[in-house]
Tab-separated table of C-alpha atoms in Angstrom:
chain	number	residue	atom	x	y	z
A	1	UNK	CA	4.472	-8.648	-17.532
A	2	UNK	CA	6.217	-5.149	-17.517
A	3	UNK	CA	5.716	-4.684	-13.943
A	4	UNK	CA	7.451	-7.632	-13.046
A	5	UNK	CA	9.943	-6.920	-14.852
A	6	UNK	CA	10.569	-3.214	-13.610
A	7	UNK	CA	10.379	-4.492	-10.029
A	8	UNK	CA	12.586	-7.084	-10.079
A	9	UNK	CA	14.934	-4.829	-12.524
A	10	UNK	CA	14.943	-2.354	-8.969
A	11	UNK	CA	15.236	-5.092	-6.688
A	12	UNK	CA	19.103	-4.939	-6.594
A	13	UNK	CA	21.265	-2.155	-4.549
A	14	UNK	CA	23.770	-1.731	-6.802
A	15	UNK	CA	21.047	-1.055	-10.049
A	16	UNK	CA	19.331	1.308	-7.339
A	17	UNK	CA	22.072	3.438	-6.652
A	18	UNK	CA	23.119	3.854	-10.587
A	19	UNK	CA	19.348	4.853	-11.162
A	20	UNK	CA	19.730	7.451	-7.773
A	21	UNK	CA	22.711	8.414	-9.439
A	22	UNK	CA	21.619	9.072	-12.959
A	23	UNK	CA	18.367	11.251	-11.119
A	24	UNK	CA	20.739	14.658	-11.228
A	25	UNK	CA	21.180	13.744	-15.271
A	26	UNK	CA	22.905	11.330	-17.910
A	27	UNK	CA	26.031	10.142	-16.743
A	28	UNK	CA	28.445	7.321	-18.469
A	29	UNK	CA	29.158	4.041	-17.317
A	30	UNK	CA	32.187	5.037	-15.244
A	31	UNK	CA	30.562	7.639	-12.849
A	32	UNK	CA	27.764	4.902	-12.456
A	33	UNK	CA	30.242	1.944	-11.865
A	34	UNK	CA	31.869	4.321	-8.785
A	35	UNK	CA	28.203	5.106	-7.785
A	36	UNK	CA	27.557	1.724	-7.448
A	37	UNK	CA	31.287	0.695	-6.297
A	38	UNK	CA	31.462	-1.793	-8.733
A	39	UNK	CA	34.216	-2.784	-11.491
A	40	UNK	CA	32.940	-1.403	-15.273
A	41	UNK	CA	32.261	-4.971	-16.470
A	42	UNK	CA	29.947	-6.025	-13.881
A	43	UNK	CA	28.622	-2.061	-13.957
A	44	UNK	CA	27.701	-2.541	-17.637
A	45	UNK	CA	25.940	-6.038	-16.736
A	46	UNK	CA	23.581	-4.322	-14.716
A	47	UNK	CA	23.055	-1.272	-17.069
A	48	UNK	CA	21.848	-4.308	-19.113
A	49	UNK	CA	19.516	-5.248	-17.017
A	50	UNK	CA	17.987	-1.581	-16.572
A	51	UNK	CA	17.934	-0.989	-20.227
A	52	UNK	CA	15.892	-4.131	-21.175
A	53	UNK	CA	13.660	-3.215	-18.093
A	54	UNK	CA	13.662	0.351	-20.145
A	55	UNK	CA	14.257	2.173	-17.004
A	56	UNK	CA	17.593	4.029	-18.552
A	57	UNK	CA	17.909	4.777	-22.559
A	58	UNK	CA	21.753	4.988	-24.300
A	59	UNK	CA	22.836	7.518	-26.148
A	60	UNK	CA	25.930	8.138	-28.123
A	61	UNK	CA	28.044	10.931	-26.718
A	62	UNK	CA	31.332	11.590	-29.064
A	63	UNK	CA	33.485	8.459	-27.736
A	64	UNK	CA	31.276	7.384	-24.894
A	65	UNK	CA	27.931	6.064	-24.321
A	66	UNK	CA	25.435	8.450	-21.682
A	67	UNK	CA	23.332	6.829	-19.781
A	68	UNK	CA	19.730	8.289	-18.844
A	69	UNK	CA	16.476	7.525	-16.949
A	70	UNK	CA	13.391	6.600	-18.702
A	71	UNK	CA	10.306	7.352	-16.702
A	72	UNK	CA	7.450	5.269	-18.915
A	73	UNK	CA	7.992	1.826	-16.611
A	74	UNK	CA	8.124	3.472	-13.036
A	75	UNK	CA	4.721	5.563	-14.090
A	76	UNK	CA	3.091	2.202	-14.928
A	77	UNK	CA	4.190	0.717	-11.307
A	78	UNK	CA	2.687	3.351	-9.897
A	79	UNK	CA	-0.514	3.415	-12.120
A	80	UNK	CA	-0.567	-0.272	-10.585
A	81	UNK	CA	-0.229	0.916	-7.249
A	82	UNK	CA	-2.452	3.757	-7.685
A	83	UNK	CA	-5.717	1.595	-7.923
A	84	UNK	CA	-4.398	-0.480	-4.616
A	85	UNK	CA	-3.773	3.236	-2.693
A	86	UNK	CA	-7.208	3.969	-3.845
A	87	UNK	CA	-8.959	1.542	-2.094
A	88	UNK	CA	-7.556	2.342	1.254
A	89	UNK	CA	-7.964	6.103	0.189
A	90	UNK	CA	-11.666	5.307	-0.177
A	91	UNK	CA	-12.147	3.434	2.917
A	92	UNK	CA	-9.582	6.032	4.506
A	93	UNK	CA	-11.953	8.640	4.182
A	94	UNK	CA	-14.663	7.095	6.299
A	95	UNK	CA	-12.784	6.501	8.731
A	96	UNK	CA	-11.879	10.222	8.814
A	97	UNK	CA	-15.837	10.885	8.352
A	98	UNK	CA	-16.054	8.271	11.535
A	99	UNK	CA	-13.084	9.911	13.291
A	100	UNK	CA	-15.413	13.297	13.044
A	101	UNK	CA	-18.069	12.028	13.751
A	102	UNK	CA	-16.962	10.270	16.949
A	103	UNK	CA	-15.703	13.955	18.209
A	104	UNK	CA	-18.783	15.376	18.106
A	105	UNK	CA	-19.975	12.218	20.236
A	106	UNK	CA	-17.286	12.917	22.802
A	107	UNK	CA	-18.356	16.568	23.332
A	108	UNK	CA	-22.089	16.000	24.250
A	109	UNK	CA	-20.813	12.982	26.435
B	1	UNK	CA	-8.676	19.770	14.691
B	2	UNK	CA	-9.521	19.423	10.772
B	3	UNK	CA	-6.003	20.687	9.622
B	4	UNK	CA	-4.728	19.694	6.222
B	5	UNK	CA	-2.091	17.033	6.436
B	6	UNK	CA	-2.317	16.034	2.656
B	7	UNK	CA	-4.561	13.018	3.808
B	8	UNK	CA	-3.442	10.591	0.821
B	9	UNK	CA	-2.438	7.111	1.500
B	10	UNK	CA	1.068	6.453	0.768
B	11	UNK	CA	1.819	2.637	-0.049
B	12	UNK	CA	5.542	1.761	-0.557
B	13	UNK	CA	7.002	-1.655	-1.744
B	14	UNK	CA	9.767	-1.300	1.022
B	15	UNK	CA	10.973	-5.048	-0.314
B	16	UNK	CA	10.399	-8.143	-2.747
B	17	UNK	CA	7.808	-9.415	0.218
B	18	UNK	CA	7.041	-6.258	2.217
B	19	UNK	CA	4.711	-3.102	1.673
B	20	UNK	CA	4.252	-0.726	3.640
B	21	UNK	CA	0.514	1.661	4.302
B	22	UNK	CA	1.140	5.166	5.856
B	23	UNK	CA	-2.034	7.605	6.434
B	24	UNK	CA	-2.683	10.525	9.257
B	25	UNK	CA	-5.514	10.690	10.784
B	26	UNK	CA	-6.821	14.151	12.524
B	27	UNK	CA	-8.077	11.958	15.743
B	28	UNK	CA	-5.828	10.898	18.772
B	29	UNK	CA	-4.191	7.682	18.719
B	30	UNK	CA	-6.980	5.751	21.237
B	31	UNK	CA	-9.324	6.995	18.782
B	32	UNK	CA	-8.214	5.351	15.741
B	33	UNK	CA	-7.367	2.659	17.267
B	34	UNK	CA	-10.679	2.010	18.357
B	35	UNK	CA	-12.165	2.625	14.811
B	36	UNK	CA	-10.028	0.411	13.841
B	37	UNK	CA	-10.343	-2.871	16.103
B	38	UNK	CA	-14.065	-2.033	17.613
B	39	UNK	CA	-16.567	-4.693	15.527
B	40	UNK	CA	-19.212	-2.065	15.602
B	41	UNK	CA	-17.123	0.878	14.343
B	42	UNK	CA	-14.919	-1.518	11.406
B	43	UNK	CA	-18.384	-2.157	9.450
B	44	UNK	CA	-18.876	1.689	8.949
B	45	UNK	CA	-15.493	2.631	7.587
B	46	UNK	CA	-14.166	-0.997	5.995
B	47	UNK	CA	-16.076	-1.503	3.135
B	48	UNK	CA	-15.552	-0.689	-0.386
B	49	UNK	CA	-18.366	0.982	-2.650
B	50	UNK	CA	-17.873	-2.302	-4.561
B	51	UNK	CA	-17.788	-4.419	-0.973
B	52	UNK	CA	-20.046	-4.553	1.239
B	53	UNK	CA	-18.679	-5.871	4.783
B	54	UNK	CA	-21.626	-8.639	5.839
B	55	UNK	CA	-19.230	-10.219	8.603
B	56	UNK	CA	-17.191	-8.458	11.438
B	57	UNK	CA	-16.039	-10.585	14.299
B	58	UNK	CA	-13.301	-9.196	16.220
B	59	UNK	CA	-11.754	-11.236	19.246
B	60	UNK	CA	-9.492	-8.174	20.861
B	61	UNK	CA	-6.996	-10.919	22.996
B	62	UNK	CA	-3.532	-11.959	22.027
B	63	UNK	CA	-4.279	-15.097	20.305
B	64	UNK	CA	-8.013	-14.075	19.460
B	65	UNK	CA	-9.198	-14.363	15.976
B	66	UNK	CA	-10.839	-12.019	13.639
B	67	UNK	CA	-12.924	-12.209	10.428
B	68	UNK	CA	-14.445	-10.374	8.155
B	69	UNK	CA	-16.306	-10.862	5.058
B	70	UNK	CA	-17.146	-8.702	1.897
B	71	UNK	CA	-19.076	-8.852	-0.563
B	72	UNK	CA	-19.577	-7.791	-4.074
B	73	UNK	CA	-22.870	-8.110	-6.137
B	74	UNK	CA	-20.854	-9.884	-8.692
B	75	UNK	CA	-17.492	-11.275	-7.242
B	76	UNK	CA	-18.996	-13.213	-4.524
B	77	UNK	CA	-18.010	-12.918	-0.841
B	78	UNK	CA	-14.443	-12.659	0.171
B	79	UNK	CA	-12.922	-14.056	3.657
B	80	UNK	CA	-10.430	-12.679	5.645
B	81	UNK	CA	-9.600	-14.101	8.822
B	82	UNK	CA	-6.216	-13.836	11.512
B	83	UNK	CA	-5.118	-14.136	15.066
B	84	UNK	CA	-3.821	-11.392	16.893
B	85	UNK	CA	-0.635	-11.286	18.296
B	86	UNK	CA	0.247	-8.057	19.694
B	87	UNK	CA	-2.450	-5.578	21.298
B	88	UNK	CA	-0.891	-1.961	23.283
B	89	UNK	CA	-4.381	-0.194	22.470
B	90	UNK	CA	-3.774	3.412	20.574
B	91	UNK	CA	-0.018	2.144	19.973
B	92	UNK	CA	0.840	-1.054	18.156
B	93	UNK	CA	-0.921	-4.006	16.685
B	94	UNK	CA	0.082	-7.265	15.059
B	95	UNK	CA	-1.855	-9.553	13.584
B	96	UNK	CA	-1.487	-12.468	10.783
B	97	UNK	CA	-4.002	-12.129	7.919
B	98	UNK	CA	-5.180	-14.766	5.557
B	99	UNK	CA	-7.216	-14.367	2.554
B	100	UNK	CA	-9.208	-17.877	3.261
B	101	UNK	CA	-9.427	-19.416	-0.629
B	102	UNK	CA	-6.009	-18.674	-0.291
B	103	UNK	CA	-5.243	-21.495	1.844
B	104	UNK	CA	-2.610	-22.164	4.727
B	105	UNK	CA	1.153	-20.660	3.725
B	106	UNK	CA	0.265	-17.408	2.540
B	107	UNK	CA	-0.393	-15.617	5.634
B	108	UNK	CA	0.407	-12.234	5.831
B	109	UNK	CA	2.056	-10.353	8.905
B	110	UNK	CA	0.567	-7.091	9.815
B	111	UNK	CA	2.579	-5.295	12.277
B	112	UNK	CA	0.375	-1.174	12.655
B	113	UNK	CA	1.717	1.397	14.945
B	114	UNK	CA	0.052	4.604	15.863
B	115	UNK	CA	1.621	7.514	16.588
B	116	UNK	CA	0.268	10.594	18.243
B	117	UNK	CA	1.720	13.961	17.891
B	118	UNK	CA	-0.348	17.349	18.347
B	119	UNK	CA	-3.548	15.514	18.460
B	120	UNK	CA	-3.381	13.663	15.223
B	121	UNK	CA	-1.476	9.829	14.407
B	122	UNK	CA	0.196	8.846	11.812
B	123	UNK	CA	-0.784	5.186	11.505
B	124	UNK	CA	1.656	3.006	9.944
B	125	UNK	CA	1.092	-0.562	8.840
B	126	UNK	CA	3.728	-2.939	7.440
B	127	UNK	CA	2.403	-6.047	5.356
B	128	UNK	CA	4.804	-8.638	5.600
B	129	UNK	CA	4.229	-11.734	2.597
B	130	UNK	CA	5.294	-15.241	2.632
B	131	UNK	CA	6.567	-14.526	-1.015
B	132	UNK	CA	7.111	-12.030	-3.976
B	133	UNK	CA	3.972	-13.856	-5.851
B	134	UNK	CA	1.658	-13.022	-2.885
B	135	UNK	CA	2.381	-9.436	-2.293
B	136	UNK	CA	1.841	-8.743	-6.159
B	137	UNK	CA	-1.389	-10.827	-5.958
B	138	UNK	CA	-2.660	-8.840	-2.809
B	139	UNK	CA	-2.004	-5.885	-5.059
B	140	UNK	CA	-3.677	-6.960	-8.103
B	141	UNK	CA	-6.603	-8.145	-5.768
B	142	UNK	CA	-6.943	-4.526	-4.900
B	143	UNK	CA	-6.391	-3.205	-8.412
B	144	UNK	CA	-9.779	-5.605	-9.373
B	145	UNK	CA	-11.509	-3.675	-6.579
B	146	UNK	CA	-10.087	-0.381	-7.647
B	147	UNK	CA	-11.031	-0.879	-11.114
B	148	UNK	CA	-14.621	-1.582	-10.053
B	149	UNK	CA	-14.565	1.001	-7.369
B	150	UNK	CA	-13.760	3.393	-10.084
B	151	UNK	CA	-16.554	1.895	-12.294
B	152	UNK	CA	-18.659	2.619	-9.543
B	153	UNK	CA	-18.295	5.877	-9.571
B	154	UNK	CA	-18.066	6.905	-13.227
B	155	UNK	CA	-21.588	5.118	-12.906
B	156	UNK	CA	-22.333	7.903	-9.927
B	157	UNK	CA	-21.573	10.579	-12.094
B	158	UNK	CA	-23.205	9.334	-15.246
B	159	UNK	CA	-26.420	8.997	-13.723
B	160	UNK	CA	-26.305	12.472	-11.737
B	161	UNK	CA	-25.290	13.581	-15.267
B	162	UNK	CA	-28.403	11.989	-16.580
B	163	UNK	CA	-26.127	10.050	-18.857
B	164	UNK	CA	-27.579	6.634	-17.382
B	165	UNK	CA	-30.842	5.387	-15.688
C-alpha cells in the first residue's frame, strides 16, 4: 500500500529534515547529509529510502546528482486523511449549529 | 460571536501511534464542553449522515463508562464504549476508547483540552493507539464513513437536481 509506505518512509528524523531541507529547492546529497548531520553514505541510504517511497526524484546535474521533492505520495496521504477530517468536519458543524443554538437558549433564560 | 476562524478540522499524524484533532469553536469553553459530554446534547451533533447515533450513555465520574452506538442502514451498528479518567469540566478530558468488535488491547487514549480565549476554544484532542496498525485502521474506518458520507450527499444533490427519485 502506497500510504504505508510514504508514512513509514517520513517516520525517521533524519529523512524528515532532508525532505524540510530540500522544501527551499533541489539540493545534492552533501547539503542534505549536513542537514541531516549525517556521514554521505548513510545520507545516501536514506535518500534511498525516499526515492523508492517517490517522495524526492534524481536528476543529473553536470558531475552531481540533485535531489528534489515529489509531491504525488504526500497528496495521496492527505486525500486519505481528507475523508477521516471530513467526518469530524461534518459532525463539527452541528455542533457549531448546537453551539448557536444553545446561545440563543441562554439569552431568553 | 460568529467570527470566521477558518472552522476546518485539522487532523495531524503527530507519530507512528498518535493523531492529533484540532477545531475552534465560536462558544466558551463550559459550553463545548457540555455539548460534548451531556447525553442529551452528544445525540444531536455525533452522528454521521451515514450514522445514526441509537445509543448515548454517558457516566460523567472518573472511572464512569460511556457508550455509544451508530448505526448505518447497511453497515450494521457500531459500539464504542470507555471509562473516563480525567474530568476539569470546560478544560480537560481523558478518556480510553474502544471500538467493541475490536476486542481488549486496542484501546485508544483520548486526552481533549479546551481552551478559551476571547470567547471562543480551541478544542484539542490527542488519540493515543496501542499500535501503528490501529491508528491506520481508525483512519480507514473513517475513510469507509467518509466515502459513504460523500455518497450521501452526491445522492442529496442528484435528487434536488432531479437526477434521481
Amino acid at each position: 500500500m502506497m500510504i504505508a509506505r510514504t508514512m513509514s518512509a517520513l517516520a525517521e528524523p533524519h529523512r524528515l529534515r532532508m525532505l524540510e531541507r530540500l522544501r527551499s529547492g533541489p539540493q545534492p546529497v552533501g547539503v542534505l547529509a549536513s542537514a541531516a548531520r549525517l556521514e554521505q553514505p548513510q545520507a545516501s541510504k536514506h535518500l534511498r529510502v525516499l526515492r523508492d517511497a517517490g517522495l524526492v526524484a534524481v536528476t543529473p546535474d553536470g558531475q552531481r546528482r540533485l535531489y528534489a521533492l515529489r509531491g504525488a505520495p504526500m497528496q495521496e496521504l492527505d486525500t486519505w486523511l481528507q475523508r477521516f477530517r471530513a467526518n469530524w468536519d461534518a459532525r463539527f458543524e452541528r455542533l457549531d449549529q448546537l453551539l448557536a443554538d444553545n446561545e440563543e437558549d441562554d439569552r431568553e433564560d | 460571536m460568529r467570527t470566521d476562524l477558518s472552522q476546518k478540522t485539522k487532523v495531524e499524524l503527530t507519530s507512528d501511534t498518535s493523531l492529533v484533532l484540532t477545531r475552534r469553536f465560536a462558544a466558551p469553553a463550559q459550553r463545548v464542553f457540555r455539548a460534548m459530554t451531556d447525553p442529551g446534547l452528544v445525540p444531536r451533533w455525533y452522528g454521521l449522515a451515514s450514522l445514526r447515533m441509537e445509543v448515548c450513555e454517558i457516566d460523567l465520574r472518573v472511572g464512569g463508562r460511556w457508550r455509544f452506538v451508530l448505526s448505518a442502514p447497511e453497515a450494521g451498528t457500531h459500539a464504542f464504549s470507555g471509562v473516563y479518567r480525567e474530568i476539569l469540566p470546560g478544560q480537560r478530558l481523558v478518556h480510553t476508547e474502544n471500538y467493541e468488535p475490536l476486542g481488549d488491547g486496542h484501546e485508544i487514549l483520548v486526552t481533549s483540552t479546551f481552551e478559551e480565549r476571547d470567547g471562543s476554544t480551541l478544542f484539542r484532542s490527542t488519540l493515543l493507539y496501542r499500535s501503528k496498525a490501529d491508528r491506520d485502521g481508525h483512519i480507514e474506518s473513517g475513510m469507509e464513513a467518509g466515502a459513504s458520507e460523500s455518497h450521501d450527499r452526491l445522492a442529496g444533490v442528484l435528487s434536488a437536481m432531479g437526477l434521481a427519485r
